CSV table of C-alpha atoms and ligand atoms in Angstrom, one decimal:
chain,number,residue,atom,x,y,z
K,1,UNK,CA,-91.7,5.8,108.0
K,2,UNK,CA,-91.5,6.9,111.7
K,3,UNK,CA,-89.4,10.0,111.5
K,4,UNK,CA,-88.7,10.0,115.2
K,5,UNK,CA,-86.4,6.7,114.6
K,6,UNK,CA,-84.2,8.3,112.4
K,7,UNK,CA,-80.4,8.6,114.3
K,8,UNK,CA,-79.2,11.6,112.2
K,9,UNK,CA,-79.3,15.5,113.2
K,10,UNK,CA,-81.2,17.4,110.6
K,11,UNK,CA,-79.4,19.2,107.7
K,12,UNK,CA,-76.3,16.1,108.0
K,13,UNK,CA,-77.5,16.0,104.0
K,14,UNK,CA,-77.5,19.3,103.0
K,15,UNK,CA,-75.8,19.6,99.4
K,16,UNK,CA,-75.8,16.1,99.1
K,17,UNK,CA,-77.6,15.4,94.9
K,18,UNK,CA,-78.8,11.5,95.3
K,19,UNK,CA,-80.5,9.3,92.5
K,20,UNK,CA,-82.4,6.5,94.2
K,21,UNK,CA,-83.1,3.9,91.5
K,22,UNK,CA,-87.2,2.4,92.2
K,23,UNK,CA,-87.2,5.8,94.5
K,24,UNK,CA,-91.1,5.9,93.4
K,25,UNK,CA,-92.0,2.6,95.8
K,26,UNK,CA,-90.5,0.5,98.6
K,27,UNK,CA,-87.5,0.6,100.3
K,28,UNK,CA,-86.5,3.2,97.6
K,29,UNK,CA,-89.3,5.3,98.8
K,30,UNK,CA,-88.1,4.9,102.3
K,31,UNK,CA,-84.7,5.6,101.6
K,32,UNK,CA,-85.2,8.9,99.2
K,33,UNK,CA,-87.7,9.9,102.0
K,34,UNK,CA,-85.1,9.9,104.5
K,35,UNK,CA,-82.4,11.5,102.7
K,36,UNK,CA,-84.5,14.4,101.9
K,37,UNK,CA,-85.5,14.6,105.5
K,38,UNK,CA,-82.1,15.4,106.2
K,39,UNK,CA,-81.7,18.3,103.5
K,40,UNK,CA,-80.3,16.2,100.4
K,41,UNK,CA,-81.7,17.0,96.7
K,42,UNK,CA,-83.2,13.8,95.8
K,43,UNK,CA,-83.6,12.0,92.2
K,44,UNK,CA,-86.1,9.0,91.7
K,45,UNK,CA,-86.3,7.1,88.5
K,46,UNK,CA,-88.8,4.2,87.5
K,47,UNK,CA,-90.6,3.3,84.7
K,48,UNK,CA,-94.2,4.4,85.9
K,49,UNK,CA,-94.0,8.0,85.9
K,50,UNK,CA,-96.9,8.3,87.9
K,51,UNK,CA,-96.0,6.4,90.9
K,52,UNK,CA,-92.8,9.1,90.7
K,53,UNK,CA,-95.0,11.8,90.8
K,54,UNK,CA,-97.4,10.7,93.7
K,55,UNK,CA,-94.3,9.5,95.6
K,56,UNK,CA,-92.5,13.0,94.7
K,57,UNK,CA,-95.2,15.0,95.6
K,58,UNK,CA,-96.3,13.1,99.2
K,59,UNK,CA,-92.8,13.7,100.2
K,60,UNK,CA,-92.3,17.2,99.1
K,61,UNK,CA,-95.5,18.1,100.9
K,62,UNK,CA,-94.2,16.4,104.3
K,63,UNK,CA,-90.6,17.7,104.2
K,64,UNK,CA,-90.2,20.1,101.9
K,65,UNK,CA,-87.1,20.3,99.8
K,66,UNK,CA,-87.0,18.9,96.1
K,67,UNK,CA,-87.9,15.7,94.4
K,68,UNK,CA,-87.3,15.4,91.1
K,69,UNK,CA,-88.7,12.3,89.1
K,70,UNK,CA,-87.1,10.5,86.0
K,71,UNK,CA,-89.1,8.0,83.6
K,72,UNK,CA,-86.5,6.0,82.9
K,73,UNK,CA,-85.9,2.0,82.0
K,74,UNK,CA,-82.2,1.1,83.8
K,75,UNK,CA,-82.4,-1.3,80.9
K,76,UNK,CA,-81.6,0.8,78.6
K,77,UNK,CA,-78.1,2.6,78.4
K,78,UNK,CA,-78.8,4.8,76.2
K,79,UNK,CA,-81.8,6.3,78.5
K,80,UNK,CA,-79.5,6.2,81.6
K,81,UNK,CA,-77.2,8.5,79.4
K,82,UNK,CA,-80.0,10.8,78.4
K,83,UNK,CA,-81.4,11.0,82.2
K,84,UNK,CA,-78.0,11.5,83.6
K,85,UNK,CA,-77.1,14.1,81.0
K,86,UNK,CA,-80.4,16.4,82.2
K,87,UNK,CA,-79.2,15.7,85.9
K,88,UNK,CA,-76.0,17.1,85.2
K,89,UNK,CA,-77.5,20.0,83.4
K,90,UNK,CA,-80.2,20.8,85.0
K,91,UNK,CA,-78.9,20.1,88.5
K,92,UNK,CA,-75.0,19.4,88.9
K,93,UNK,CA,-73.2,16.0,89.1
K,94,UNK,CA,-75.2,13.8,91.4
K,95,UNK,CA,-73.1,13.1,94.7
K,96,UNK,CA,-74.5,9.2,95.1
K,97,UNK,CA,-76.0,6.8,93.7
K,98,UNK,CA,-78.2,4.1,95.3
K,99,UNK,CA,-79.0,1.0,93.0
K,100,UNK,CA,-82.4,0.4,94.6
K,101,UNK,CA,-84.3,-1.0,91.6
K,102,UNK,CA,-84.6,-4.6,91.0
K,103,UNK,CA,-86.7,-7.0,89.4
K,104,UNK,CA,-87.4,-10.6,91.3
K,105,UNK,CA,-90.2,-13.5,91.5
K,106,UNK,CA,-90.1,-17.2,92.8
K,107,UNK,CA,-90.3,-19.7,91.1
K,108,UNK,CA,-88.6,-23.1,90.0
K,109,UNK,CA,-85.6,-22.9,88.1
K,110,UNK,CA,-87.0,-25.2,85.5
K,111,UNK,CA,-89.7,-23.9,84.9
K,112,UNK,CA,-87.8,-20.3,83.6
K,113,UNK,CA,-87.9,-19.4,80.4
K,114,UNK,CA,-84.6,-17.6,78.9
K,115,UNK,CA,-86.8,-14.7,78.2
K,116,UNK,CA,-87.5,-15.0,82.0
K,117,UNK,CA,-84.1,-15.1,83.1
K,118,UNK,CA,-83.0,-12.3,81.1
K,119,UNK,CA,-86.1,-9.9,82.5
K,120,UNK,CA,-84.5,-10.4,86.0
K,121,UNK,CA,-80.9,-10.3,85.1
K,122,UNK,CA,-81.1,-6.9,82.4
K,123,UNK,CA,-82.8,-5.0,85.4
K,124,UNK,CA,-80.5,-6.0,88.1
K,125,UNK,CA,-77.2,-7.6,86.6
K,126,UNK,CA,-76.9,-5.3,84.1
K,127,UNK,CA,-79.4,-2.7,84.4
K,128,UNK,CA,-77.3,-2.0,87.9
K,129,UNK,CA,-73.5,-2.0,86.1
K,130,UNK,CA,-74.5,0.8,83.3
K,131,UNK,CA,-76.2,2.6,85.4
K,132,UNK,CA,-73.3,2.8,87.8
K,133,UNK,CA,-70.8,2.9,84.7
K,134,UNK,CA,-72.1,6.2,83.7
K,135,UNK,CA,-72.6,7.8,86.5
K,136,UNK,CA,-68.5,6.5,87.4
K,137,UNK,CA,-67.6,8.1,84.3
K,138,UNK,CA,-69.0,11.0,84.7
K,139,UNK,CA,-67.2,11.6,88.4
K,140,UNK,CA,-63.8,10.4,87.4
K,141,UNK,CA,-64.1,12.6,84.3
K,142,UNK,CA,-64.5,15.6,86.2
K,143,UNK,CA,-62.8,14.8,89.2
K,144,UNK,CA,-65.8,14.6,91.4
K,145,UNK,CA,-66.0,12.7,94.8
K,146,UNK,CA,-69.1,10.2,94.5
K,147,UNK,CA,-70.7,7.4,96.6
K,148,UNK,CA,-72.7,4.2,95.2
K,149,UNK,CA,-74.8,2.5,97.6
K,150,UNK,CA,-76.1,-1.0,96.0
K,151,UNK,CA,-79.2,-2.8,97.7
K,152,UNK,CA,-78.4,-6.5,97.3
K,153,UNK,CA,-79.8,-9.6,99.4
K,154,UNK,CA,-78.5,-11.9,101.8
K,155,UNK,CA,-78.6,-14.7,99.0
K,156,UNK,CA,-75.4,-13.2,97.7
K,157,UNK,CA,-73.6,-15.1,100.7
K,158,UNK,CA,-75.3,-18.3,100.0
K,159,UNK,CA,-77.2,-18.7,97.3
K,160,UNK,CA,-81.0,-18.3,96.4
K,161,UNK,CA,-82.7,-21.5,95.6
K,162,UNK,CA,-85.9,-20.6,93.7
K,163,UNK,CA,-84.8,-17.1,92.8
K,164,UNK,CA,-81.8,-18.2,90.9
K,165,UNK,CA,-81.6,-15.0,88.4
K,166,UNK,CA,-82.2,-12.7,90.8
K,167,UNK,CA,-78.9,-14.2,93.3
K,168,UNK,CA,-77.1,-14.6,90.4
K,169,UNK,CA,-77.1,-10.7,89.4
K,170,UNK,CA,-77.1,-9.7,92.8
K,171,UNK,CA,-74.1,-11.5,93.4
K,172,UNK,CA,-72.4,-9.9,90.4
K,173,UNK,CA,-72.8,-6.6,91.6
K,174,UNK,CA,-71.6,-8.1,95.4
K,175,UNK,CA,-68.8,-8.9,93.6
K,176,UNK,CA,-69.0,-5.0,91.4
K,177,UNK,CA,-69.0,-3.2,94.5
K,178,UNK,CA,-66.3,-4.9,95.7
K,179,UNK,CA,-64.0,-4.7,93.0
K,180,UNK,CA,-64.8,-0.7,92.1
K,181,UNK,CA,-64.5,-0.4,95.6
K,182,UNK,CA,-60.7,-1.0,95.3
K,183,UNK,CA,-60.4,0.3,91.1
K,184,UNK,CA,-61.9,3.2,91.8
K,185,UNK,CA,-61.2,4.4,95.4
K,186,UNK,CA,-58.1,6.5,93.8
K,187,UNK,CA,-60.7,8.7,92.4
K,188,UNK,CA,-62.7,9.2,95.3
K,189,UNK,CA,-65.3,7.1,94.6
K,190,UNK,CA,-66.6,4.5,97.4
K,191,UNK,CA,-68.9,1.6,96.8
K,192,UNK,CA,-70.7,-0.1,99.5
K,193,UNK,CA,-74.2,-2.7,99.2
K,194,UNK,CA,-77.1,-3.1,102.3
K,195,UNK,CA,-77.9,-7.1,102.4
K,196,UNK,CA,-81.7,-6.7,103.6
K,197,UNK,CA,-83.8,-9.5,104.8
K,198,UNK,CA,-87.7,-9.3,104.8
K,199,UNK,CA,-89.1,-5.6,105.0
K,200,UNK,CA,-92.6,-5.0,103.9
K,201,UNK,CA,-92.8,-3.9,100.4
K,202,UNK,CA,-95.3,-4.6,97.5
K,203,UNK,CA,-92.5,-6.2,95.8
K,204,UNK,CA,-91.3,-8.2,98.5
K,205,UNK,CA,-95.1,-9.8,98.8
K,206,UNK,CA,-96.9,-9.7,95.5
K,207,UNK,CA,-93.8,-11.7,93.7
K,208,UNK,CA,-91.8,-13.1,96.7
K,209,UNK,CA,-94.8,-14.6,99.0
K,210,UNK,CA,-97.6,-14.3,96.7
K,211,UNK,CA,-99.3,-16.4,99.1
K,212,UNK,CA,-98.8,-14.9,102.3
K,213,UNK,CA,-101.0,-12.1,103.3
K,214,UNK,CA,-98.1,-10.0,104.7
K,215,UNK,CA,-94.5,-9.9,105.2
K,216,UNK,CA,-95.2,-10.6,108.9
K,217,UNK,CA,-96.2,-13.8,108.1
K,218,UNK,CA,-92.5,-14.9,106.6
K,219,UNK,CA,-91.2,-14.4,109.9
K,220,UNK,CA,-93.6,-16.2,111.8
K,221,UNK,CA,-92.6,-19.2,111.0
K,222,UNK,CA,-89.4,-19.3,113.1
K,223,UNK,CA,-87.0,-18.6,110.5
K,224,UNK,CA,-85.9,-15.2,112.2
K,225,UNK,CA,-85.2,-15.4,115.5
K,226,UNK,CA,-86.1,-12.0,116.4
K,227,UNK,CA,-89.2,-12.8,115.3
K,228,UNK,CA,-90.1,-10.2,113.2
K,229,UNK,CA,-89.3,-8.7,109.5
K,230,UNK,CA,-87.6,-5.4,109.5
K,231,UNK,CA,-88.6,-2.3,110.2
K,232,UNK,CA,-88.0,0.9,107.8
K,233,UNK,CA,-86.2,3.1,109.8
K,234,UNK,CA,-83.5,0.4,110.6
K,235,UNK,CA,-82.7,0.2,106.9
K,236,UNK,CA,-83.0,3.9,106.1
K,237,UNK,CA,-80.8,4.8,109.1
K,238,UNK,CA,-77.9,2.3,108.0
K,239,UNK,CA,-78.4,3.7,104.2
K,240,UNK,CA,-78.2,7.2,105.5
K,241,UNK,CA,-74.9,6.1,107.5
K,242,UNK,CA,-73.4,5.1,104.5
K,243,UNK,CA,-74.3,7.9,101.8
K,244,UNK,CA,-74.0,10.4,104.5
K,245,UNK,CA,-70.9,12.8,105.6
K,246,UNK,CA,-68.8,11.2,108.0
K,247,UNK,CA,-68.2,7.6,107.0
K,248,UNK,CA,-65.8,8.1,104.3
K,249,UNK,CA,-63.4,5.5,105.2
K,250,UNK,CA,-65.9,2.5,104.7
K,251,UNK,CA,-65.4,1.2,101.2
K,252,UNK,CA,-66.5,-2.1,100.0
K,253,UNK,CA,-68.8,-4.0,102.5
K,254,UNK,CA,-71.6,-5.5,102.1
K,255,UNK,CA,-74.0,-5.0,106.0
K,256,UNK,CA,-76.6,-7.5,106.3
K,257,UNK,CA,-79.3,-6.5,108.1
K,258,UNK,CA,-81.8,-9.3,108.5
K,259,UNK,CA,-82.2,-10.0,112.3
K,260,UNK,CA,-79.8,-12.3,111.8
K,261,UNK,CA,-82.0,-14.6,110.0
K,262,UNK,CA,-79.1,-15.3,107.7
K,263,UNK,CA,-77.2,-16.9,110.3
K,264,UNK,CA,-80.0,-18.8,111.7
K,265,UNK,CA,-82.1,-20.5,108.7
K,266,UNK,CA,-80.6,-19.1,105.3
K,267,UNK,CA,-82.7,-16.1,105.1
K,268,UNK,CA,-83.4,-17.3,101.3
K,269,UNK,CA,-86.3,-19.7,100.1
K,270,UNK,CA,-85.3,-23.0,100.5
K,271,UNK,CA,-87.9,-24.0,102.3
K,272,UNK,CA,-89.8,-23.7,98.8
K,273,UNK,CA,-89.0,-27.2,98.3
K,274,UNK,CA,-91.8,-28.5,100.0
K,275,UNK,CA,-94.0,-26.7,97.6
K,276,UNK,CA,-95.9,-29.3,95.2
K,277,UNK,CA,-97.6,-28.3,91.3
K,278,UNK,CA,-101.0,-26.9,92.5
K,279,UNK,CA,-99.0,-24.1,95.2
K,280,UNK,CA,-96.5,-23.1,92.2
K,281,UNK,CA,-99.1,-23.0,89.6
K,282,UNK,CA,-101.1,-20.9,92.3
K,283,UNK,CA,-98.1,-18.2,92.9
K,284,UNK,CA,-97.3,-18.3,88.9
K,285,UNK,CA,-100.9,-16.9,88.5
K,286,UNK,CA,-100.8,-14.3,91.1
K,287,UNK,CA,-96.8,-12.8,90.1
K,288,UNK,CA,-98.6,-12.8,86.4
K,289,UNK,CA,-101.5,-10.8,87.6
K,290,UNK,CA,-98.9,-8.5,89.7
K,291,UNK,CA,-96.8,-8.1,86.5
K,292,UNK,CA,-99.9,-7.3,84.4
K,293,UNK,CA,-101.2,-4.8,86.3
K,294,UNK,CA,-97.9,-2.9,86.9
K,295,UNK,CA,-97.2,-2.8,83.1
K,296,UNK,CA,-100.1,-1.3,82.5
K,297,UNK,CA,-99.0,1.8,84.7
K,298,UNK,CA,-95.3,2.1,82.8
K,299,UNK,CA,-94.7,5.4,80.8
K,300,UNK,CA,-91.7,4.3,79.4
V,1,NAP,P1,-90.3,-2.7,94.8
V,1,NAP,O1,-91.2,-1.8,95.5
V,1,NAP,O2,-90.9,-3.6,93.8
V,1,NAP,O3,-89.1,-1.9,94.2
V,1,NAP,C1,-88.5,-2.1,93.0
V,1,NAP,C2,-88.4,-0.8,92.2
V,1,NAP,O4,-87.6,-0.9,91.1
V,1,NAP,C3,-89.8,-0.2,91.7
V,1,NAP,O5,-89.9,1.1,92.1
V,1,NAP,C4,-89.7,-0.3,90.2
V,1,NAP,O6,-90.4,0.7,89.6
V,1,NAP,C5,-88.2,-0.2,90.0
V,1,NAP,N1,-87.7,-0.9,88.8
V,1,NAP,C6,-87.9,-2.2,88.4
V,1,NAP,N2,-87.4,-2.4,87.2
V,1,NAP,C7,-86.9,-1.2,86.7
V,1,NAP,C8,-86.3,-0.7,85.5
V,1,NAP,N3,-86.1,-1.6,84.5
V,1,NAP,N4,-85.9,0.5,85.4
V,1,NAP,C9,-86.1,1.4,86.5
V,1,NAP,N5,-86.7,1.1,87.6
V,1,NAP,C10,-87.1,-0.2,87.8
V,1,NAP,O7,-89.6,-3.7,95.9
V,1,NAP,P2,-88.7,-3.4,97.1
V,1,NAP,O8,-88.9,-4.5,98.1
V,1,NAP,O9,-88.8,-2.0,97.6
V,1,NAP,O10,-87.2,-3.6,96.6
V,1,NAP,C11,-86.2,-2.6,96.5
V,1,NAP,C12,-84.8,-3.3,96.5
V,1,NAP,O11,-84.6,-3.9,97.8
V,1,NAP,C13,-84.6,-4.3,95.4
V,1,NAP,O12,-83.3,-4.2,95.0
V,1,NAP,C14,-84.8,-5.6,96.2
V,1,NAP,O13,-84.2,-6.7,95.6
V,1,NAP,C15,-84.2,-5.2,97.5
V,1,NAP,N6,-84.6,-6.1,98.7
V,1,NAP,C16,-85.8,-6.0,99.2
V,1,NAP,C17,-86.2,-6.8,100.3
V,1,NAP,C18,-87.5,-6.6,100.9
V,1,NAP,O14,-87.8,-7.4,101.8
V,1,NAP,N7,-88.4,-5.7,100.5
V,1,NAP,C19,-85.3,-7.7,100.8
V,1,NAP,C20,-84.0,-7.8,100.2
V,1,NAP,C21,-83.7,-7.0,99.1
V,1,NAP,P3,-91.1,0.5,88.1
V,1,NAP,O15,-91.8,-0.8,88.2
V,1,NAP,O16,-92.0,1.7,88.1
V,1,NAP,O17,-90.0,0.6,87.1
């Protein structure tokens, strides 16, 4: 990330303890990197310890400060326990929380298994709720002050034809972060979501555009009308703005921040249609070679 883009004066995130979710790649990555640009202690969990511990390491070496990495499945709510237990002893009690980590490929709805739906949906539907749920617990038990920042999509405002599991579980936790938002602001505790459109990740390519060569191409085709995909200062500026000191009093909203490609063509695949047996068949093969070779990295 250019650092010279970032709005913020340094130290605004001194004390600040935040767990990224997916802090090991992507916007995750950008995000952690910028919150411990500006003094926070920053948490990263995954399942590929390895990609933690590069990621951890390249950033401690270019700012300083302390990284700390977590193998750890969100699936699993007993592991979220465990790794939030050795934060809080280890550490202190976290101060946010940024459900980063997700799961998504395209694909026809009909051609998804169960099994399929529920590898999307246990990552983000409910992968996202325990993780927050314990974390939530945790602060209200002790009377801490917390902030949850979800990464969600713009399909959450209108639906996401050929990514059906994934817009259904990010809608949920649209809908999460606006209800705990409300339940929970009595405790301190705020909950606001980003809406990004396109910004180049692995994971936005490999299992979103499988056949595109980058993410530049998706907004070449006039579907953006600025023209470009986003750039990852923009997003890591407005995450800061909302984890950061000084915008307490903004509780439940969900930005966009897409160019306004939303407003113009959907921002979400429905252009898809078009796409005949041979091109799905095509991007089935590549998100299964994607999958393959990330399992093969996973330590837990
Ligand atoms: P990415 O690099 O694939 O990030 C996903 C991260 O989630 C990975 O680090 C992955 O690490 C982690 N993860 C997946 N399943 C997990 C699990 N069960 N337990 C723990 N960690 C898990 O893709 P990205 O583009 O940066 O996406 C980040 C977030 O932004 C996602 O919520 C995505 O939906 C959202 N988003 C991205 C874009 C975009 O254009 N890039 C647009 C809209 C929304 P492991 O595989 O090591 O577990």
């Amino acid at each position: 990330m250019d650092m010279d883009q970032m709005m913020f004066r340094k130290g605004l995130m001194t004390g600040e303890r935040i767990l990224v979710t997916g802090g090991g790649t992507g916007l995750g990555r950008e995000m952690a990197e910028g919150f411990l640009s500006l003094g926070a202690e920053v948490h990263i969990c995954g399942r590929r310890g390895g990609v933690l511990q590069d990621t951890a390491d390249a950033l401690m070496e270019k700012h300083g400060g302390e990284v700390f990495t977590h193998p750890c499945d969100i699936r699993v709510p007993d592991v979220i326990s465990e790794m939030n237990d050795l934060i809080w002893d280890r550490h202190g009690p976290l101060t946010g929380l940024v459900n980063n980590a997700a799961g998504n490929f395209i694909s026809r709805t009909e051609d998804i298994s169960i099994r399929g739906f529920d590898a999307i949906a246990n990552i983000v539907f409910r992968g996202t709720f325990a993780m927050t749920h314990d974390i939530g617990k945790r602060w209200i038990a002790a009377g801490d002050k917390g902030s949850v920042l979800s990464i969600l999509t713009t399909w959450v405002w209108n639906g996401g034809p050929f990514t059906v599991p994934s817009a259904m579980s990010k809608a949920g936790i649209n809908v999460m972060t606006q209800s705990l938002a409300v339940e929970w602001a009595r405790y301190g505790l705020r909950l606001n979501a980003i809406a990004p459109g396109p910004f180049p990740t692995e994971g936005m390519t490999k299992r979103l555009a499988p056949d595109a060569d980058s993410t530049d191409e998706m907004a070449a085709d006039g579907s953006n009308p600025m023209g470009r995909i986003g750039r990852m200062h923009e997003l890591v500026n407005l995450a800061v703005f909302l984890m950061g000191p000084g915008a307490e009093y903004v509780n439940g909203q969900t930005i966009g921040i897409d160019g306004a490609a939303f407003n113009a063509s959907g921002g979400n695949f429905a252009a898809l249609a078009s796409w005949g047996d041979e091109q799905w068949e095509a991007a089935a093969r590549a998100i299964k070679a994607t999958n393959a070779k990330d399992r093969a990295k996973r330590t837990v």
